[in-house]
DNA sequence: TAGCACCTATAGCGTTGCTATATGAAGTGG
DNA sequence: CCACTTCATATAGCAACGCTATAGGTGCTA
């Protein structure tokens, strides 16, 4: 019944919930199962976690630490987009090795209530994409790119989880991954910024933007705005 | 209470379930609600549909007809990939206008049991992509392309459903859609992009500069200047 | 020792999906 | 016309669910 009588109930609840979530094959996990395995009664659960979802969120946070650790642990390769690729793979891997945990984290969709985890995963991706943006490697704002890539990543992972194990084809993942990354990347040498992507900085980007703006009159700013904008740009680009 | 006393109970149950699914805002739909609205008692439901999921499946079959009708109805434009684009949009639209029905169809993920609907939707997409393949417009086998695109499509739709209505940004959809379609297509849209490479490089440079500025707090501009500068930058970088 | 905050248990509420059993209606063969 | 089966619906209730009002126990500080 109760396992680990030494530990405080809060932790026993967390472990029991995690264990049941990991081992439950398909069927749902009830609070009674959890409290019984933890050797605790119902009110204890609600005292510590508010409600069932609160407990699951807490379990997920722990699982998410693991997930994030996987996302962060590998040393940055210096190639941000390569790192994004690895984050994608890590995401899928996490979903396939811990499908039930993953489903609680990402699969528990209801209208107008998105899992707290999604925002975190999005932030992680955005952070990495920001590096790519600084290096002039993407042609979309990092936030939008992150949202888009994450949506596809989740979609692929859910698809793979839903498939029978023997039919799972990871090529679905790699293909979709590369499609998404390629689509937001400047990889195929489009602009000046992409040329000196290696040594990018505020200055390089400013110079590139300066050149690009003067080459093609953007109609996003009025002429007076543009004048001031260019002056600031000049100030920034001549700062080194 | 009971609505439509004339019709046979089986149909009343279907209609009641469909109506409740469509109107229930967030919360789950219980068999008691359904049977009450249908003016029928519980055993009737189980006699006709086996269990709750059987009833939902039946409702979904009907909803799916509607969905498929939407997918098929527009005349082929002669541009298969354009049709794929419309199928994507139709898919998202269906998900957003009937979120609960959609969640029953696509969101009810459990390990190794995929909703029957997914296979049908995949087949529909594949059919269209096959036309594109015949026209030499894609560089990936239609089946794999369909799976990949559908996964992203579902992921995006689930993301959008999970977001608060006022925050929903359909650009997430169009962006992901175009990324996926472009990635499988042989169309050299990148070359086409090079035509207005001036604007395009402005956007790239602006995105890079934006990211770089926020990463390294440049002291070349005062905070008020920087604020305005960033706003202009945003305006430029979010111009299509 | 008194008081207080924190933690846990007893017991039970209301709701859920589902069913054992019985009743009514409709057709069929003698 | 009457049994007899078959189908469809209702009565009543079970076990499990998430959750909670209330109270008792525990350890700390005054």
Coordinates of C-alpha atoms (C1' of nucleotides) in Angstrom, one line a residue:
Chain A
X1 CA 0.0 0.0 0.0
X2 CA 1.9 2.9 1.3
X3 CA 5.4 3.1 0.0
X4 CA 8.1 5.2 1.7
X5 CA 6.6 5.9 5.0
X6 CA 9.4 8.1 6.0
X7 CA 8.9 10.9 3.5
X8 CA 6.5 13.8 4.0
X9 CA 3.0 13.2 2.5
X10 CA 3.5 15.9 0.0
X11 CA 6.4 14.1 -1.6
X12 CA 4.7 10.8 -1.3
X13 CA 1.8 12.1 -3.2
X14 CA 4.0 13.4 -5.9
X15 CA 5.8 10.2 -6.3
X16 CA 2.6 8.1 -6.2
X17 CA 1.0 10.3 -8.8
X18 CA 4.1 10.2 -11.0
X19 CA 4.4 6.4 -10.7
X20 CA 0.7 5.8 -11.5
X21 CA 0.8 8.2 -14.4
X22 CA 3.8 6.5 -15.8
X23 CA 2.4 3.0 -15.4
X24 CA -1.3 3.5 -16.1
X25 CA -1.8 2.1 -19.5
X26 CA -4.4 4.2 -21.2
X27 CA -6.9 4.4 -18.4
X28 CA -7.2 7.5 -16.3
X29 CA -5.6 7.9 -12.8
X30 CA -7.9 8.7 -9.9
X31 CA -7.2 10.6 -6.8
X32 CA -8.2 7.6 -4.7
X33 CA -5.6 5.4 -6.4
X34 CA -3.0 8.1 -5.7
X35 CA -3.9 8.7 -2.1
X36 CA -4.1 5.0 -1.4
X37 CA -0.6 4.4 -2.9
X38 CA 0.7 7.4 -1.1
X39 CA -0.8 6.1 2.2
X40 CA -2.7 9.3 2.7
X41 CA -6.3 10.4 2.7
X42 CA -8.1 12.8 0.3
X43 CA -8.0 16.1 2.2
X44 CA -4.2 15.9 2.3
X45 CA -4.0 16.0 -1.4
X46 CA -6.3 19.0 -1.6
X47 CA -4.5 20.7 1.2
X48 CA -1.2 20.6 -0.7
X49 CA -2.3 20.9 -4.3
X50 CA -5.7 22.5 -4.4
X51 CA -7.2 20.0 -6.8
X52 CA -6.3 17.0 -9.0
X53 CA -5.0 19.2 -11.7
X54 CA -2.8 21.0 -9.2
X55 CA -1.2 17.8 -8.3
X56 CA -0.7 16.8 -11.9
X57 CA 0.8 20.2 -12.6
X58 CA 3.2 19.7 -9.8
X59 CA 4.1 16.2 -11.1
X60 CA 4.5 17.8 -14.5
X61 CA 6.7 20.5 -13.2
X62 CA 9.1 17.8 -11.9
X63 CA 8.8 16.0 -15.2
X64 CA 9.3 19.3 -16.9
X65 CA 12.5 19.9 -15.0
X66 CA 13.7 16.7 -16.5
X67 CA 12.5 17.8 -19.9
X68 CA 14.1 21.2 -19.6
X69 CA 17.3 19.6 -18.3
X70 CA 17.3 17.6 -21.5
X71 CA 16.7 20.7 -23.5
X72 CA 19.5 22.7 -21.8
X73 CA 22.1 20.1 -21.1
X74 CA 23.8 19.7 -24.4
X75 CA 26.3 22.5 -24.9
X76 CA 25.2 25.1 -27.4
X77 CA 26.7 24.0 -30.6
X78 CA 27.3 27.5 -31.8
X79 CA 24.7 26.8 -34.4
X80 CA 21.4 28.0 -32.9
X81 CA 19.3 26.3 -35.5
X82 CA 21.1 23.1 -34.9
X83 CA 20.2 23.4 -31.3
X84 CA 16.6 24.0 -32.2
X85 CA 16.7 20.8 -34.1
X86 CA 17.9 19.0 -31.1
X87 CA 15.3 20.6 -28.9
X88 CA 12.7 19.3 -31.3
X89 CA 14.1 15.8 -31.2
X90 CA 14.4 16.0 -27.4
X91 CA 10.8 17.0 -27.2
X92 CA 9.6 14.1 -29.3
X93 CA 11.8 11.7 -27.4
X94 CA 10.4 12.9 -24.1
X95 CA 6.8 12.4 -25.5
X96 CA 7.5 8.9 -26.6
X97 CA 9.3 7.7 -23.6
X98 CA 6.8 9.2 -21.1
X99 CA 3.6 9.3 -23.1
X100 CA 1.3 9.6 -20.2
X101 CA 3.3 12.4 -18.6
X102 CA 3.4 14.1 -22.0
X103 CA -0.3 13.8 -22.5
X104 CA -0.9 15.5 -19.2
X105 CA 1.5 18.2 -20.1
X106 CA 0.6 18.8 -23.7
X107 CA -2.4 16.7 -24.6
X108 CA -4.9 17.9 -22.0
X109 CA -6.4 20.5 -24.3
X110 CA -9.6 22.3 -23.4
X111 CA -10.9 25.5 -25.0
X112 CA -9.4 28.6 -23.7
X113 CA -7.3 27.0 -21.1
X114 CA -3.8 26.1 -22.2
X115 CA -1.5 24.0 -20.1
X116 CA 1.0 26.1 -18.2
X117 CA 3.8 24.0 -19.6
X118 CA 3.2 25.2 -23.1
X119 CA 4.2 28.8 -22.3
X120 CA 7.5 27.5 -20.7
X121 CA 8.3 25.3 -23.7
X122 CA 7.6 28.2 -25.9
X123 CA 9.9 30.5 -24.0
X124 CA 12.7 27.9 -24.2
X125 CA 12.3 27.7 -27.9
X126 CA 12.1 31.4 -28.3
X127 CA 15.2 31.9 -26.3
X128 CA 17.1 29.7 -28.7
X129 CA 15.5 31.2 -31.7
X130 CA 16.5 34.6 -30.4
X131 CA 20.1 33.6 -30.8
X132 CA 19.4 32.5 -34.3
X133 CA 17.8 35.8 -34.9
X134 CA 20.8 37.7 -33.6
X135 CA 22.9 35.7 -35.9
X136 CA 20.5 36.7 -38.7
X137 CA 19.6 33.2 -39.4
X138 CA 15.8 33.5 -39.3
X139 CA 13.4 35.6 -41.3
X140 CA 10.6 35.6 -38.8
X141 CA 10.3 37.2 -35.4
X142 CA 11.5 34.6 -32.8
X143 CA 8.3 34.6 -30.9
X144 CA 6.2 33.7 -33.9
X145 CA 8.7 31.2 -35.0
X146 CA 8.7 29.5 -31.6
X147 CA 5.0 29.3 -31.5
X148 CA 4.8 27.9 -35.0
X149 CA 7.6 25.3 -34.4
X150 CA 6.2 24.3 -31.1
X151 CA 2.7 23.8 -32.5
X152 CA 4.1 21.5 -35.2
X153 CA 6.3 19.8 -32.7
X154 CA 3.4 19.0 -30.4
X155 CA 1.3 17.9 -33.3
X156 CA 3.9 15.5 -34.5
X157 CA 4.5 14.1 -31.0
X158 CA 0.8 13.5 -30.4
X159 CA 0.5 11.8 -33.7
X160 CA 3.4 9.5 -32.9
X161 CA 2.0 8.7 -29.5
X162 CA -1.3 7.8 -30.9
X163 CA 0.2 5.4 -33.4
X164 CA 0.9 1.7 -32.5
X165 CA 4.4 1.4 -31.5
X166 CA 5.5 -0.8 -34.3
X167 CA 4.1 1.7 -36.9
X168 CA 5.8 4.7 -35.4
X169 CA 8.0 6.3 -38.0
X170 CA 10.3 8.9 -36.8
X171 CA 10.8 10.2 -40.2
X172 CA 7.5 12.0 -39.7
X173 CA 9.3 13.9 -37.0
X174 CA 12.5 14.7 -38.8
X175 CA 10.7 15.7 -42.0
X176 CA 8.3 18.0 -40.3
X177 CA 11.1 19.4 -38.1
X178 CA 13.3 20.2 -41.1
X179 CA 10.4 21.7 -43.0
X180 CA 9.6 24.1 -40.2
X181 CA 13.1 25.1 -39.5
X182 CA 14.0 25.5 -43.1
X183 CA 10.9 27.6 -43.6
X184 CA 11.9 30.2 -41.0
X185 CA 15.6 30.1 -41.7
X186 CA 17.6 32.3 -44.1
X187 CA 19.9 29.4 -44.6
X188 CA 19.8 29.8 -48.4
X189 CA 21.6 33.1 -48.4
X190 CA 18.9 35.7 -49.0
X191 CA 20.1 38.9 -47.5
X192 CA 23.2 40.8 -46.5
X193 CA 22.7 39.8 -42.9
X194 CA 22.9 36.2 -43.7
X195 CA 26.3 36.6 -45.4
X196 CA 28.1 37.6 -42.3
X197 CA 26.1 35.5 -40.0
X198 CA 29.1 34.2 -38.3
X199 CA 30.1 37.3 -36.6
X200 CA 26.8 38.9 -36.0
X201 CA 26.2 41.6 -33.4
X202 CA 24.1 44.7 -32.9
X203 CA 26.5 46.5 -35.2
X204 CA 26.5 44.1 -38.0
X205 CA 22.7 43.8 -37.9
X206 CA 22.4 47.6 -37.8
X207 CA 24.7 48.0 -40.7
X208 CA 22.8 45.4 -42.7
X209 CA 19.5 47.0 -41.9
X210 CA 20.9 50.4 -42.8
X211 CA 22.0 49.2 -46.1
X212 CA 18.9 47.3 -46.8
X213 CA 16.6 50.2 -45.8
X214 CA 18.4 52.6 -48.1
X215 CA 18.3 50.1 -51.0
X216 CA 14.6 49.6 -50.8
X217 CA 12.3 52.3 -49.4
X218 CA 10.2 50.6 -46.8
X219 CA 6.7 52.2 -46.6
X220 CA 6.3 51.1 -43.0
X221 CA 7.7 54.4 -41.7
X222 CA 7.0 57.9 -42.8
X223 CA 9.9 59.8 -44.3
X224 CA 10.5 61.9 -41.1
X225 CA 10.3 58.8 -39.0
X226 CA 12.7 57.1 -41.4
X227 CA 15.2 60.0 -41.2
X228 CA 15.3 59.8 -37.4
X229 CA 15.4 56.0 -37.5
X230 CA 18.4 56.0 -39.8
X231 CA 20.2 58.5 -37.6
X232 CA 19.7 56.3 -34.6
X233 CA 20.8 53.3 -36.7
X234 CA 23.9 55.2 -37.6
X235 CA 24.6 56.0 -34.0
X236 CA 24.3 52.3 -33.1
X237 CA 26.3 51.0 -36.0
X238 CA 29.2 53.4 -35.4
X239 CA 29.3 52.6 -31.7
X240 CA 32.1 50.0 -31.8
Chain B
X1 CA -36.8 19.6 -21.7
X2 CA -37.4 17.0 -24.4
X3 CA -37.2 18.6 -27.8
X4 CA -38.6 16.9 -30.8
X5 CA -41.0 14.4 -29.3
X6 CA -41.8 13.0 -32.7
X7 CA -38.5 11.6 -33.7
X8 CA -37.2 8.3 -32.6
X9 CA -35.1 8.3 -29.4
X10 CA -31.9 7.3 -31.2
X11 CA -32.0 10.4 -33.4
X12 CA -33.0 12.6 -30.4
X13 CA -30.0 11.3 -28.6
X14 CA -27.7 12.2 -31.5
X15 CA -29.1 15.7 -31.8
X16 CA -29.0 16.3 -28.1
X17 CA -25.4 15.2 -27.8
X18 CA -24.4 17.2 -30.8
X19 CA -26.1 20.3 -29.4
X20 CA -24.6 20.0 -26.0
X21 CA -21.2 19.3 -27.4
X22 CA -21.4 22.4 -29.6
X23 CA -22.7 24.6 -26.8
X24 CA -20.9 23.4 -23.7
X25 CA -18.3 25.9 -22.9
X26 CA -15.3 24.2 -21.5
X27 CA -16.9 21.8 -19.1
X28 CA -17.5 18.2 -20.0
X29 CA -20.8 16.9 -21.2
X30 CA -22.5 14.2 -19.1
X31 CA -24.7 11.4 -20.2
X32 CA -27.4 12.7 -17.9
X33 CA -27.4 16.0 -19.6
X34 CA -27.8 14.3 -22.9
X35 CA -30.5 11.9 -21.9
X36 CA -32.4 14.7 -20.1
X37 CA -32.3 16.9 -23.2
X38 CA -33.3 14.0 -25.4
X39 CA -36.2 13.2 -23.1
X40 CA -34.9 9.7 -22.6
X41 CA -33.5 7.6 -19.8
X42 CA -30.0 6.2 -19.5
X43 CA -30.6 2.6 -20.7
X44 CA -31.9 3.8 -24.0
X45 CA -28.5 5.5 -24.6
X46 CA -26.6 2.3 -23.8
X47 CA -29.0 0.2 -25.8
X48 CA -28.3 2.1 -29.0
X49 CA -24.7 3.2 -28.6
X50 CA -23.1 0.8 -26.2
X51 CA -21.4 3.5 -24.2
X52 CA -20.8 7.2 -24.1
X53 CA -17.9 7.1 -26.5
X54 CA -20.1 5.1 -28.9
X55 CA -22.6 8.0 -28.9
X56 CA -19.8 10.5 -29.4
X57 CA -18.4 8.5 -32.2
X58 CA -21.7 8.5 -33.8
X59 CA -22.0 12.3 -33.4
X60 CA -18.5 12.7 -34.7
X61 CA -19.3 10.6 -37.8
X62 CA -22.0 13.1 -38.6
X63 CA -19.8 16.1 -37.8
X64 CA -17.1 14.5 -39.9
X65 CA -19.5 14.4 -42.9
X66 CA -19.8 18.1 -42.5
X67 CA -16.1 18.4 -42.2
X68 CA -15.4 16.3 -45.3
X69 CA -18.1 18.2 -47.1
X70 CA -16.2 21.4 -46.4
X71 CA -13.0 19.8 -47.6
X72 CA -14.5 18.5 -50.8
X73 CA -17.0 21.2 -51.7
X74 CA -14.8 23.9 -53.2
X75 CA -14.1 23.1 -56.8
X76 CA -10.5 22.1 -57.4
X77 CA -8.7 25.2 -58.4
X78 CA -6.4 23.4 -60.7
X79 CA -3.6 24.3 -58.3
X80 CA -3.5 21.3 -56.0
X81 CA -1.2 23.0 -53.5
X82 CA -3.6 25.9 -53.4
X83 CA -6.3 23.4 -52.6
X84 CA -4.1 21.9 -49.8
X85 CA -3.9 25.4 -48.4
X86 CA -7.6 25.7 -48.4
X87 CA -8.0 22.3 -46.8
X88 CA -5.6 23.5 -44.0
X89 CA -7.7 26.6 -43.5
X90 CA -10.9 24.7 -43.5
X91 CA -9.5 22.3 -40.9
X92 CA -8.5 25.1 -38.6
X93 CA -11.8 26.9 -39.2
X94 CA -13.7 23.7 -38.3
X95 CA -11.7 23.3 -35.1
X96 CA -12.3 26.9 -34.0
X97 CA -16.0 27.0 -34.8
X98 CA -16.7 23.6 -33.2
X99 CA -13.9 23.2 -30.7
X100 CA -15.6 20.6 -28.6
X101 CA -16.5 18.4 -31.5
X102 CA -13.0 18.9 -32.8
X103 CA -11.5 17.9 -29.5
X104 CA -13.5 14.7 -29.5
X105 CA -12.3 14.0 -33.0
X106 CA -8.7 15.0 -32.8
X107 CA -7.9 15.9 -29.2
X108 CA -8.8 12.6 -27.6
X109 CA -5.3 11.2 -27.8
X110 CA -4.3 8.1 -25.9
X111 CA -1.2 6.0 -26.4
X112 CA -1.5 3.5 -29.3
X113 CA -5.1 4.4 -30.1
X114 CA -5.6 6.9 -32.6
X115 CA -9.0 8.5 -33.4
X116 CA -10.6 6.9 -36.4
X117 CA -11.0 10.3 -37.9
X118 CA -7.3 10.9 -38.3
X119 CA -6.9 8.2 -40.9
X120 CA -9.7 9.7 -43.0
X121 CA -8.4 13.2 -42.8
X122 CA -5.0 11.9 -43.8
X123 CA -6.5 10.1 -46.7
X124 CA -8.2 13.2 -47.9
X125 CA -5.0 15.2 -47.7
X126 CA -3.1 12.5 -49.4
X127 CA -5.5 12.4 -52.2
X128 CA -5.0 16.0 -52.9
X129 CA -1.3 15.8 -52.6
X130 CA -1.3 13.0 -55.0
X131 CA -2.6 15.4 -57.6
X132 CA 0.2 17.7 -56.8
X133 CA 2.7 14.8 -57.1
X134 CA 1.3 14.0 -60.5
X135 CA 1.8 17.6 -61.5
X136 CA 5.4 17.3 -60.3
X137 CA 4.8 19.9 -57.6
X138 CA 6.1 18.1 -54.6
X139 CA 9.4 16.5 -53.7
X140 CA 8.1 14.1 -51.1
X141 CA 5.9 11.0 -51.3
X142 CA 2.3 12.2 -50.9
X143 CA 1.6 9.9 -48.0
X144 CA 4.5 11.2 -45.9
X145 CA 3.7 14.8 -46.9
X146 CA 0.1 14.3 -45.9
X147 CA 1.1 12.8 -42.5
X148 CA 3.5 15.6 -41.9
X149 CA 1.1 18.4 -42.9
X150 CA -1.8 16.9 -41.0
X151 CA 0.3 16.6 -37.8
X152 CA 1.3 20.3 -38.0
X153 CA -2.3 21.2 -38.9
X154 CA -3.7 19.4 -35.9
X155 CA -0.9 20.9 -33.6
X156 CA -1.7 24.4 -34.7
X157 CA -5.5 23.9 -34.4
X158 CA -5.1 22.5 -30.9
X159 CA -2.8 25.4 -29.9
X160 CA -5.3 27.9 -31.2
X161 CA -8.2 26.2 -29.4
X162 CA -6.3 26.3 -26.2
X163 CA -5.7 30.0 -26.4
X164 CA -8.1 32.6 -25.1
X165 CA -10.3 33.8 -27.9
X166 CA -9.0 37.3 -27.9
X167 CA -5.4 36.2 -28.2
X168 CA -6.0 33.9 -31.0
X169 CA -3.7 34.8 -33.9
X170 CA -4.5 33.2 -37.1
X171 CA -1.1 34.1 -38.4
X172 CA 0.2 31.2 -36.5
X173 CA -1.8 29.1 -38.8
X174 CA -1.0 30.7 -42.1
X175 CA 2.7 30.8 -41.2
X176 CA 2.9 27.2 -40.3
X177 CA 0.8 26.2 -43.2
X178 CA 3.0 28.0 -45.7
X179 CA 6.1 26.6 -44.1
X180 CA 4.9 23.1 -44.4
X181 CA 3.6 23.4 -47.9
X182 CA 6.6 25.2 -49.1
X183 CA 8.9 22.6 -47.6
X184 CA 7.3 19.8 -49.6
X185 CA 6.9 21.7 -52.8
X186 CA 9.3 21.9 -55.6
X187 CA 8.3 25.4 -56.3
X188 CA 11.3 27.7 -56.0
X189 CA 9.6 30.3 -53.9
X190 CA 12.9 31.3 -52.5
X191 CA 14.0 32.4 -55.9
X192 CA 10.8 34.4 -56.1
X193 CA 11.5 35.9 -52.8
X194 CA 14.9 37.0 -54.1
X195 CA 13.0 39.2 -56.5
X196 CA 12.1 41.6 -53.8
X197 CA 15.2 40.7 -51.9
X198 CA 15.5 44.3 -50.8
X199 CA 12.5 44.2 -48.7
X200 CA 13.2 40.7 -47.6
X201 CA 16.7 41.5 -46.3
X202 CA 15.3 44.6 -44.6
X203 CA 13.0 42.3 -42.6
X204 CA 15.8 39.8 -41.8
X205 CA 18.1 42.6 -40.7
X206 CA 15.4 44.2 -38.7
X207 CA 14.6 41.0 -36.9
X208 CA 18.2 40.4 -36.2
X209 CA 18.8 43.9 -34.9
X210 CA 15.7 43.7 -32.8
X211 CA 16.9 40.5 -31.1
X212 CA 20.4 41.8 -30.7
X213 CA 19.3 45.1 -29.2
X214 CA 17.2 43.3 -26.6
X215 CA 20.0 40.9 -25.8
X216 CA 22.7 43.5 -25.2
X217 CA 21.3 46.7 -23.7
X218 CA 22.9 49.2 -25.9
X219 CA 23.5 52.5 -24.3
X220 CA 23.8 54.4 -27.5
X221 CA 20.2 55.4 -27.3
X222 CA 18.2 56.8 -24.4
X223 CA 15.5 54.6 -23.0
X224 CA 12.8 56.7 -24.6
X225 CA 14.6 56.7 -27.9
X226 CA 15.1 53.0 -27.7
X227 CA 11.5 52.4 -27.0
X228 CA 10.4 54.3 -30.1
X229 CA 13.2 52.7 -32.1
X230 CA 12.1 49.2 -31.1
X231 CA 8.5 50.0 -32.0
X232 CA 9.6 51.1 -35.5
X233 CA 11.8 48.1 -35.8
X234 CA 8.8 45.9 -34.9
X235 CA 6.7 47.7 -37.5
X236 CA 9.3 47.0 -40.1
X237 CA 10.0 43.4 -39.1
X238 CA 6.4 42.5 -39.0
X239 CA 5.7 43.8 -42.5
X240 CA 5.1 40.8 -44.7
Chain C
dT1 C1' 1.0 26.0 30.0
dA2 C1' -1.8 28.4 26.6
dG3 C1' -2.4 29.7 22.2
dC4 C1' -1.7 29.3 17.4
dA5 C1' -0.6 27.7 12.8
dC6 C1' -0.1 23.9 10.2
dC7 C1' -1.2 19.4 8.7
dT8 C1' -4.1 15.2 8.5
dA9 C1' -8.3 12.1 9.1
dT10 C1' -13.4 11.0 9.4
dA11 C1' -17.3 11.0 7.0
dG12 C1' -20.0 12.2 3.4
dC13 C1' -22.0 15.2 -0.6
dG14 C1' -23.2 15.4 -5.3
dT15 C1' -22.1 13.7 -9.8
dT16 C1' -20.3 10.6 -13.0
dG17 C1' -20.7 6.3 -16.4
dC18 C1' -23.1 2.3 -16.5
dT19 C1' -26.4 -1.8 -15.6
dA20 C1' -29.6 -5.7 -13.4
dT21 C1' -34.1 -6.1 -13.8
dA22 C1' -38.7 -5.3 -15.2
dT23 C1' -42.4 -3.4 -18.2
dG24 C1' -44.5 -2.2 -22.3
dA25 C1' -45.3 -2.6 -27.4
dA26 C1' -45.0 -5.0 -31.7
dG27 C1' -44.9 -8.6 -34.5
dT28 C1' -45.4 -14.1 -35.5
dG29 C1' -47.1 -19.0 -35.5
dG30 C1' -50.5 -22.0 -33.9
Chain D
dC1 C1' -57.4 -15.1 -30.3
dC2 C1' -53.8 -16.5 -27.8
dA3 C1' -49.2 -17.6 -26.3
dC4 C1' -44.4 -16.5 -27.5
dT5 C1' -40.4 -14.2 -28.9
dT6 C1' -38.1 -9.8 -29.8
dC7 C1' -37.2 -5.3 -29.4
dA8 C1' -37.2 -0.8 -26.9
dT9 C1' -37.8 1.9 -22.9
dA10 C1' -38.2 2.8 -17.8
dT11 C1' -37.2 2.1 -12.6
dA12 C1' -33.9 2.0 -9.4
dG13 C1' -29.5 1.7 -8.0
dC14 C1' -24.3 0.5 -7.9
dA15 C1' -19.5 1.7 -7.7
dA16 C1' -16.3 5.1 -8.6
dC17 C1' -15.3 9.8 -9.2
dG18 C1' -13.6 14.7 -7.6
dC19 C1' -14.0 17.3 -3.7
dT20 C1' -15.1 19.4 1.1
dA21 C1' -17.1 20.7 5.9
dT22 C1' -15.6 19.7 10.1
dA23 C1' -12.7 18.3 13.6
dG24 C1' -8.6 16.3 15.8
dG25 C1' -3.8 16.0 16.2
dT26 C1' 1.0 17.9 16.1
dG27 C1' 4.7 21.0 17.0
dC28 C1' 6.2 25.6 17.7
dT29 C1' 6.3 30.1 20.1
dA30 C1' 5.0 33.0 24.1

